[in-house]
XYZ file of C-alpha atoms in Angstrom:
484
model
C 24.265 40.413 -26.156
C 23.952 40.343 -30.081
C 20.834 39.261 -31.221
C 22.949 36.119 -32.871
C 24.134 34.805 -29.754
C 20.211 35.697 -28.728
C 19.319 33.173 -30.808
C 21.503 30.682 -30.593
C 21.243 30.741 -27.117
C 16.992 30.169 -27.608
C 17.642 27.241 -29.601
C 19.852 25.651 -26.612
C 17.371 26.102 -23.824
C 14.717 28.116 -22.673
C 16.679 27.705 -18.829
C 20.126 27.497 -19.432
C 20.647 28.698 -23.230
C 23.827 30.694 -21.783
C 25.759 27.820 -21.116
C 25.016 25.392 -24.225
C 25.048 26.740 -28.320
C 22.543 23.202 -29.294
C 19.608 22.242 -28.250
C 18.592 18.385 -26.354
C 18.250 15.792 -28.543
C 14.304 14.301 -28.731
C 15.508 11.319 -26.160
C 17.595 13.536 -23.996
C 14.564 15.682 -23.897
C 12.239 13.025 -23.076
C 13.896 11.549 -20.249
C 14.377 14.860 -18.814
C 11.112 16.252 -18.814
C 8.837 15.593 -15.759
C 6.484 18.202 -15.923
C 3.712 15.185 -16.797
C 4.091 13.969 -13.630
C 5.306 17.067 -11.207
C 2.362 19.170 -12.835
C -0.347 18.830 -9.917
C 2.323 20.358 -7.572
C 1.488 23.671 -9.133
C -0.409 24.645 -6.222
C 2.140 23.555 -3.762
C 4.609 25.552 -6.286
C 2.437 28.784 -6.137
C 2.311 28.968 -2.649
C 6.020 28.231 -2.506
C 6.840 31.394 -5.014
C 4.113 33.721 -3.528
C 6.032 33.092 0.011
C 9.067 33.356 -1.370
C 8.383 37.010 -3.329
C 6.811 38.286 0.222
C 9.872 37.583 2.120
C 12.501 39.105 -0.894
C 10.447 42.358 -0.272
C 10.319 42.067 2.956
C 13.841 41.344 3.310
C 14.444 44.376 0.405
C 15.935 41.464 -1.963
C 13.265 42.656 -4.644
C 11.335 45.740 -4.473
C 7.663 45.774 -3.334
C 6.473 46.880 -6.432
C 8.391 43.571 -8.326
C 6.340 41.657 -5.638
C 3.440 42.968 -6.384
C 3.511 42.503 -9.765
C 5.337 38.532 -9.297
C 2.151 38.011 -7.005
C -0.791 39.325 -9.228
C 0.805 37.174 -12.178
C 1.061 33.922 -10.213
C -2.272 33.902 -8.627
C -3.490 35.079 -12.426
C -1.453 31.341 -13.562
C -3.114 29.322 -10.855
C -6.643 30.593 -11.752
C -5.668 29.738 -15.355
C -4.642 26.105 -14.220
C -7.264 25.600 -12.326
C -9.846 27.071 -14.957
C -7.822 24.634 -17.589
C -6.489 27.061 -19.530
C -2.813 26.670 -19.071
C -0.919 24.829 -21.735
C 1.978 22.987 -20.568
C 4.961 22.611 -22.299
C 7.253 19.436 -21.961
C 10.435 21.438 -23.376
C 10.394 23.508 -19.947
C 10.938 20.012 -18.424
C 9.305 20.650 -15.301
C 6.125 22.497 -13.118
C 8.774 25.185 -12.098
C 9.886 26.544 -15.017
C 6.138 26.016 -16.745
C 5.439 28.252 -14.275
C 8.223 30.589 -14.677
C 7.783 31.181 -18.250
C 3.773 31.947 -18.024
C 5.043 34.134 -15.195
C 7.440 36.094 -17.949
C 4.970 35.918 -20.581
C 2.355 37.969 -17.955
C 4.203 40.284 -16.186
C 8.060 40.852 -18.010
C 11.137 41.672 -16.728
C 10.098 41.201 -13.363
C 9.436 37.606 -13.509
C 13.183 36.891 -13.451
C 13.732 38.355 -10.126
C 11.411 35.636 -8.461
C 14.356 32.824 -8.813
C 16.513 34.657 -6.952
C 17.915 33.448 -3.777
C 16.662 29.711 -4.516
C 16.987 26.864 -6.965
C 14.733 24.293 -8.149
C 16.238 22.273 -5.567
C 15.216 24.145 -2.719
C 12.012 24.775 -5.017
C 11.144 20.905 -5.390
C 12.268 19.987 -2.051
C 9.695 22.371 -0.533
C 6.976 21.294 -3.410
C 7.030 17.921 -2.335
C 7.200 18.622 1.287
C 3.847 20.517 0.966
C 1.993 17.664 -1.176
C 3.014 14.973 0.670
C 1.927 16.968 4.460
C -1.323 16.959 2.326
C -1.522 13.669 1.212
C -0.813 12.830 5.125
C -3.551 14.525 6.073
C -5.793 13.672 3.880
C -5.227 9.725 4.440
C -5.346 10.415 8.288
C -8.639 12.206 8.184
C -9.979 9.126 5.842
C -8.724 6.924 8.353
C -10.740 8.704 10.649
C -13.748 8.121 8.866
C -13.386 4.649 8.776
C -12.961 4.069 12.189
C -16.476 6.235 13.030
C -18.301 3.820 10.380
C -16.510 0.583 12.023
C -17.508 2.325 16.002
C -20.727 2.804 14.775
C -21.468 -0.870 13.499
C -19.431 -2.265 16.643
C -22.391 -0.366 18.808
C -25.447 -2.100 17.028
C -23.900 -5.556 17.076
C -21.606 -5.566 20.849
C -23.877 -8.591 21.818
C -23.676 -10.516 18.370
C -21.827 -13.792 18.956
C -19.258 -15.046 15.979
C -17.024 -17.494 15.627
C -13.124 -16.095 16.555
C -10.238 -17.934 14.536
C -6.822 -18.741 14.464
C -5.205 -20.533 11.793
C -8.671 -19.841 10.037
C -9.968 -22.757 12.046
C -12.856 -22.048 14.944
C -11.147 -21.231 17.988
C -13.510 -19.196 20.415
C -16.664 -17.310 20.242
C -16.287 -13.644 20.206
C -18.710 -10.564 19.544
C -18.834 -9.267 16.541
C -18.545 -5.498 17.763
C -15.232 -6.780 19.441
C -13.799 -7.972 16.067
C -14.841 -4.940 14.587
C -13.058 -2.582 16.899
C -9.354 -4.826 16.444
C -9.804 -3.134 13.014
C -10.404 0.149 15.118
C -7.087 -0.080 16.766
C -5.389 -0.785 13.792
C -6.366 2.129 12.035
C -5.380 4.085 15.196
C -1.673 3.218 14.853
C -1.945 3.480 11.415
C -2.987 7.331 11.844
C -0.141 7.694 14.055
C 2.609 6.615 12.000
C 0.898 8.424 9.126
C 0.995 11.866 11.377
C 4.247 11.131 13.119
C 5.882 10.924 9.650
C 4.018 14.596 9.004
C 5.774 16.053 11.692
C 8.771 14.800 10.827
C 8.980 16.145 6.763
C 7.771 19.546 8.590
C 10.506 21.249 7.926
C 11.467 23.756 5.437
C 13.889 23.161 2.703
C 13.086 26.841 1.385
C 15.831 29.382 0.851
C 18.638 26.160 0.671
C 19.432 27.267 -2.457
C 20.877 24.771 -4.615
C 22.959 23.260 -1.878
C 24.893 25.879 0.256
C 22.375 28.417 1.085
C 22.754 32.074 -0.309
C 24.614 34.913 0.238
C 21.299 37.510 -0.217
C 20.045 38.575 3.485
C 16.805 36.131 3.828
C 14.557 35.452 6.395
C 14.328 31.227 5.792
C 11.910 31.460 9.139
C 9.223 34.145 7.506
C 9.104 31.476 4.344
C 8.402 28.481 6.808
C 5.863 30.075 8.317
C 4.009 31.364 5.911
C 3.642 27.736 4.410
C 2.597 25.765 7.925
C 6.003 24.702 8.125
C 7.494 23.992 11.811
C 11.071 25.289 11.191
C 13.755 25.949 8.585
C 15.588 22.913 7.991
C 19.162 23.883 9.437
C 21.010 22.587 6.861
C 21.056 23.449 3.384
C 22.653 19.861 1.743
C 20.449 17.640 3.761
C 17.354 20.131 2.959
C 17.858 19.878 -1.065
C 18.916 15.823 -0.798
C 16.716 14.688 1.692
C 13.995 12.056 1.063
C 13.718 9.936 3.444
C 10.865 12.149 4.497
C 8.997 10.166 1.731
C 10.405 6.796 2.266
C 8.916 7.187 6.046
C 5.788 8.210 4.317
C 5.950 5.275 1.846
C 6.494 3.135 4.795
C 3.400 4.144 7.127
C 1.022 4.034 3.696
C 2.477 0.370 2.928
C 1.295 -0.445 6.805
C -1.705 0.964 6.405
C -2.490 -0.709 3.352
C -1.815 -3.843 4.547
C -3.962 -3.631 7.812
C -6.844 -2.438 5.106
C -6.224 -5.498 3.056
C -6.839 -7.759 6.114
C -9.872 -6.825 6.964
C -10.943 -6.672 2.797
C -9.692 -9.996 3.089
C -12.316 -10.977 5.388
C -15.124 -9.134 3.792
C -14.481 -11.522 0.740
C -14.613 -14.526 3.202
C -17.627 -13.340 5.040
C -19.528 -12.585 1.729
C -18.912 -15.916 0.109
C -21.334 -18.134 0.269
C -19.274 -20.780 2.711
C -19.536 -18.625 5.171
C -22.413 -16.353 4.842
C -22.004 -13.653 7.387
C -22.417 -10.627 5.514
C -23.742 -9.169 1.925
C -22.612 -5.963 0.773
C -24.988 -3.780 -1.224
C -25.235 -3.001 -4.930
C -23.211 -0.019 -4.127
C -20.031 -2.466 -3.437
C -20.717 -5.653 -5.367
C -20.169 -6.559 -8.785
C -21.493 -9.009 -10.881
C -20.218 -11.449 -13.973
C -20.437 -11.351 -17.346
C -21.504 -14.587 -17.830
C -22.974 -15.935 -14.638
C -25.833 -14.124 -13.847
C -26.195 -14.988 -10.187
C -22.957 -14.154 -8.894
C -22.196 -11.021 -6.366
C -18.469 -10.190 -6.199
C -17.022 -8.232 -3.678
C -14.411 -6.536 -6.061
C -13.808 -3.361 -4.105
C -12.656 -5.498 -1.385
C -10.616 -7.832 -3.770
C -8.841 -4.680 -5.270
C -8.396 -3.344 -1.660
C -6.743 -6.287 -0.665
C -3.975 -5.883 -3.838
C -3.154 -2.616 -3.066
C -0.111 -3.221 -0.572
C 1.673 -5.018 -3.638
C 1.306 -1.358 -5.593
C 2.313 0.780 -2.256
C 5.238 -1.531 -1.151
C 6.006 -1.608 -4.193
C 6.810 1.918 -4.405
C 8.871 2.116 -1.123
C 10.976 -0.766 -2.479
C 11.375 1.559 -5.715
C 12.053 4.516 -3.831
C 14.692 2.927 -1.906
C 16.249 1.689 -4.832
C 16.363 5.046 -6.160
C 18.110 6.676 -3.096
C 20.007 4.230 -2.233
C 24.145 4.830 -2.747
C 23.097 8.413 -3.878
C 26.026 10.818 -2.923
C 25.424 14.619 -1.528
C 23.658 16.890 -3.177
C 21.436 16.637 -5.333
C 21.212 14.600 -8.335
C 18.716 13.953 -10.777
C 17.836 10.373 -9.847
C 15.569 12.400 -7.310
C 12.996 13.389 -10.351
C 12.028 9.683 -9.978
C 10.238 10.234 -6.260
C 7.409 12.018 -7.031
C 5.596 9.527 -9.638
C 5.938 6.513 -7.385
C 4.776 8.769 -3.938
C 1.870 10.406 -5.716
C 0.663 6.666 -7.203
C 1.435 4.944 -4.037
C -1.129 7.786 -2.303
C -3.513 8.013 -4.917
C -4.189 4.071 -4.450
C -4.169 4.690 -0.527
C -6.508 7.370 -0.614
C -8.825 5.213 -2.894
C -8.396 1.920 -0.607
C -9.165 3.991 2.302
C -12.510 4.892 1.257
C -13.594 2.111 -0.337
C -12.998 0.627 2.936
C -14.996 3.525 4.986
C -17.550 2.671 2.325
C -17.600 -0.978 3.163
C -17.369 -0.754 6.519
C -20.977 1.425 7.111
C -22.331 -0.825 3.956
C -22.062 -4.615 5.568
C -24.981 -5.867 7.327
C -24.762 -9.218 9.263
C -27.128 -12.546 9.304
C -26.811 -12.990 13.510
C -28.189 -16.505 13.230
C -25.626 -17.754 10.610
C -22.785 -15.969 12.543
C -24.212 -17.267 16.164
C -24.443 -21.201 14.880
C -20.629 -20.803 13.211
C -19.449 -20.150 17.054
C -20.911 -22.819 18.288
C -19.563 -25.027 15.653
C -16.125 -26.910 16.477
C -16.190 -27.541 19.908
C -15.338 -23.742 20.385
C -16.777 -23.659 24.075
C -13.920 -26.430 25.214
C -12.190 -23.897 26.933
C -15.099 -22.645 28.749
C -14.875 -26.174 30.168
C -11.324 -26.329 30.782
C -11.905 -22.887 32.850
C -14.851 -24.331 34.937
C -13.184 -26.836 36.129
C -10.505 -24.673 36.893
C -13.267 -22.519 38.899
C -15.354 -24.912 40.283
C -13.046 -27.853 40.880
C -9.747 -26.247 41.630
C -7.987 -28.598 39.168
C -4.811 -27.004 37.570
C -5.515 -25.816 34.029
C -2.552 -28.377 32.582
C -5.398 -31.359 33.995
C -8.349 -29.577 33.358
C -7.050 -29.431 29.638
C -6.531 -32.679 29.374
C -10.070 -33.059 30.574
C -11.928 -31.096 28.236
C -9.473 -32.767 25.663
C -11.150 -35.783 26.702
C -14.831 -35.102 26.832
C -14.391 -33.290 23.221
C -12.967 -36.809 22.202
C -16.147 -38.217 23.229
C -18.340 -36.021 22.066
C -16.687 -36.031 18.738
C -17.396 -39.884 18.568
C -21.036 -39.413 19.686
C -21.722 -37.046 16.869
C -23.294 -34.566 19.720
C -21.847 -30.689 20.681
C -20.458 -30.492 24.077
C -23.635 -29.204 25.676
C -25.616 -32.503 25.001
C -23.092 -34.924 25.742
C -24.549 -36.547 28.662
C -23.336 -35.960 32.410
C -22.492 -39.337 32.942
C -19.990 -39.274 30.244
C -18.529 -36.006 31.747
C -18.329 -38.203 35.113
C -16.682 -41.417 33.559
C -13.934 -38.620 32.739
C -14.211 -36.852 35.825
C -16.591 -37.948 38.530
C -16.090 -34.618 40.267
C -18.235 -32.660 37.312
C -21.805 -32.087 38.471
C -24.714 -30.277 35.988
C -23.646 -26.861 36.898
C -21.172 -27.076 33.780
C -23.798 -27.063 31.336
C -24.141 -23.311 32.221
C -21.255 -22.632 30.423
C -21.762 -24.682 27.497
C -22.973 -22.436 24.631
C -21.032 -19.631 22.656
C -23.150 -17.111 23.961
C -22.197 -17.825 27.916
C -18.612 -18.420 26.479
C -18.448 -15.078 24.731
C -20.133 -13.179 27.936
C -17.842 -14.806 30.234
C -14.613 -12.357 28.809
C -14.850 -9.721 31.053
C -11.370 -9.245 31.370
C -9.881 -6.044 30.246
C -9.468 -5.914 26.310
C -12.161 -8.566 26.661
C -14.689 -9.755 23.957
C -17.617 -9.698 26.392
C -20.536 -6.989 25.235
C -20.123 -4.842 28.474
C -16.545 -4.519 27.408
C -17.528 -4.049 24.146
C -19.622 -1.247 25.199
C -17.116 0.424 27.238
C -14.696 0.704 24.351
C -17.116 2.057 21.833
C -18.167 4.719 24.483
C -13.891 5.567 24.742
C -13.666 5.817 20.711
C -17.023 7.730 20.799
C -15.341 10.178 23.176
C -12.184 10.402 21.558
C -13.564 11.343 17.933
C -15.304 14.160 19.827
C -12.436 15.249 21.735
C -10.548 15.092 18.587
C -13.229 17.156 16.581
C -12.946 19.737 19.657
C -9.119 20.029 19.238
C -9.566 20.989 15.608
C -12.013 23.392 16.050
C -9.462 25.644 18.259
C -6.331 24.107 17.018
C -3.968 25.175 13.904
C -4.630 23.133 11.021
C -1.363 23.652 9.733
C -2.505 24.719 6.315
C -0.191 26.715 3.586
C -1.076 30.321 4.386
């Protein structure tokens, strides 16, 4: 090649200056260029390379000497990374070929024998894969921590009666440990959909190519191991076009961050000053800039806005993928900024929330009179007289219907209305049915399976307890599933 063509050629591109004689124009360059974004998968991207070198050795695709010398220099870049010493340039477009060129600039010649046998679609594909198992992980693990702070405050308050609602109106006393743990089971499925959407992206797109495969003699199952990946993915256009791996993930974090947002939305309600069941700390309260006596729960308010960010980048993604023909195309560059934001806020909502959770405390007697408010122990009557007088529940509504009605007009809770009134409803109701007039007898009286009643209570926090240490013993034996 003449040294002209050399240069004319450097002046096109720094990737494919063979091809073109001019260079990008500034906008073609801008929209093009993603390494901004696709930068912190330069980990991921290592790992990916340093697998990929091994297995070209090992398969005698590169010598073991080239392999050497492509390892030292990539481990060298990632320590420069990491240290902050790498510059990145924008006119390389993307992590890979950042990457790439440091890797020419350190070790020559051999640097160009890395890229064979793959593409930056395979190379992506895989990138992505990795980050994403991580992000899983990570957000399942924080999950996990939130649920031990929630088990732990659902032990100290098992026997703490609160109002239960529906339709935000008083409805029936519950504990407070028992409306904890709904939060509990929540974040259980959440995990679950989190890790069953890890399992599934588990696959690896390595050694694709750009979308047919190759024709060198690989080993696509040496690669995939070597990174914590399950399998190969067994075929090479759905491996390098793929992404509904991330849509699934996109999915299970919108989920998640909606169940978080629930309960955030209740911290607000039970720190206001209507209700008064809880205070957060300093550590989780804000103030105002002008009133000096106000305490604002703003972690939980910014918690609570978070599903309009996360769904908001599944609806984008979609939108993105949707209609998009086989193989690859470069509508795909668009994935990674709205998956890494849409974690990043997860990640953050999660632990503000684990934060939360093991920061609330409780004021027992303002939560205790708020289940007694309403008339919330009517169907504790409606059941005794089920008990106790054999009436059919259709009549013994229509009962407790009634004596609410007149207790309402008397000004008086159920429990003081007198008997006599009960018996110009009912002569058949004797004094025993003051017994279970109160919202502490009512809440007790759940013993049911699932129930709100403490000793139920009790008995779930003990399974949870159990399972986080079963759990803990799995991981201590088990394969973490880790890039090796």
């Amino acid at each position: 090649m003449t040294e002209d063509v050399k240069s004319q050629n450097a002046k096109a591109s720094g990737i494919w200056g063979g091809r073109f004689n001019a260079g990008p124009s500034a906008v073609m360059q801008a929209i093009n260029a993603s390494v901004d974004v696709d930068k912190r998968l330069f980990e991921q991207d290592i790992a990916g390379s340093l697998a990929h070198a091994r297995m070209l050795a090992a398969c005698g695709v590169i010598s073991s000497e080239d392999e050497h010398a492509i390892s030292s220099g990539l481990i060298a870049i990632r320590d420069d990374i990491i240290a902050g010493e790498f510059e990145w340039k924008p006119e390389l477009e993307d992590v890979h070929m950042n990457i790439e060129a440091a890797l020419r600039e350190k070790i020559g010649a051999p640097a160009g024998r890395l890229h064979t046998a793959r593409s930056r679609n395979d190379q992506v594909a895989t990138d992505f894969r990795l980050w994403l198992r991580g992000a899983l992980d990570d957000a399942a693990k924080g999950l996990r921590a939130y649920q031990e702070a929630l088990v732990k405050q659902a032990e100290t308050h098992a026997d703490w009666v609160m109002p239960g609602f529906t339709h935000l109106q008083t409805a029936q006393p519950i504990s407070l440990g028992h409306h904890l743990l709904c939060w509990v089971e929540a974040a259980e499925r959440d995990r679950g959909r989190l890790l069953d959407a890890r399992d599934r992206l588990n696959e690896s797109p390595l050694g694709a190519a750009a979308l047919a495969g190759t024709a060198f003699p690989i080993d696509r199952s040496m690669t995939a191991a070597a990174l914590g990946f399950d399998v190969p993915m067994a075929n090479s256009l759905d491996a390098v076009s793929s992404r509904d791996f991330a849509l699934e993930a996109l999915a299970a974090a919108t989920i998640t961050a909606v169940n978080l947002s629930r309960f955030a939305e209740e911290i607000v309600l039970w720190t206001s000053g209507r209700f008064g069941f809880a205070q957060l700390t300093d550590a989780f309260s804000t103030g105002s800039s002008i009133m000096p006596q106000k305490r604002n729960p703003d972690a939980a308010e910014l918690v609570r806005a978070k599903p309009g960010r996360i769904s908001g980048a599944l609806q984008g993604l979609i939108i993105v993928c949707k209609g998009l023909p086989l193989a690859y195309s470069k509508d795909m560059q668009e994935d990674k900024q709205l998956v890494f934001d849409a974690f990043d806020d997860l990640a953050l909502a999660i632990a503000a929330m684990s934060g939360m959770a093991a920061d609330l405390s409780f004021n027992r007697e303002t939560l205790e009179a708020a289940a007694g408010e309403s008339y919330s122990d009517a169907t504790d009557l409606a059941d005794w007289l089920v008990r106790e007088l054999g009436m059919p529940f259709r009549d013994a509504h229509h009962v407790s219907g009634s004596a609410v009605k007149a207790a309402e007009a008397k000004g008086v809770p159920l429990k003081d209305l007198p008997l006599s009134d009960y018996q110009a409803i009912e002569p058949k109701i004797d004094d025993r049915v003051f017994s279970v007039l109160s919202a502490r007898a009512s809440m007790e009286s759940r013993t049911s399976y699932g129930g709100t009643a403490p000793v139920r209570v009790m008995e779930q926090v003990k399974a949870w307890q159990e399972h986080f240490e079963f759990e803990l013993d799995l991981y201590d034996t088990g394969d973490d599933g880790e890039m090796a």
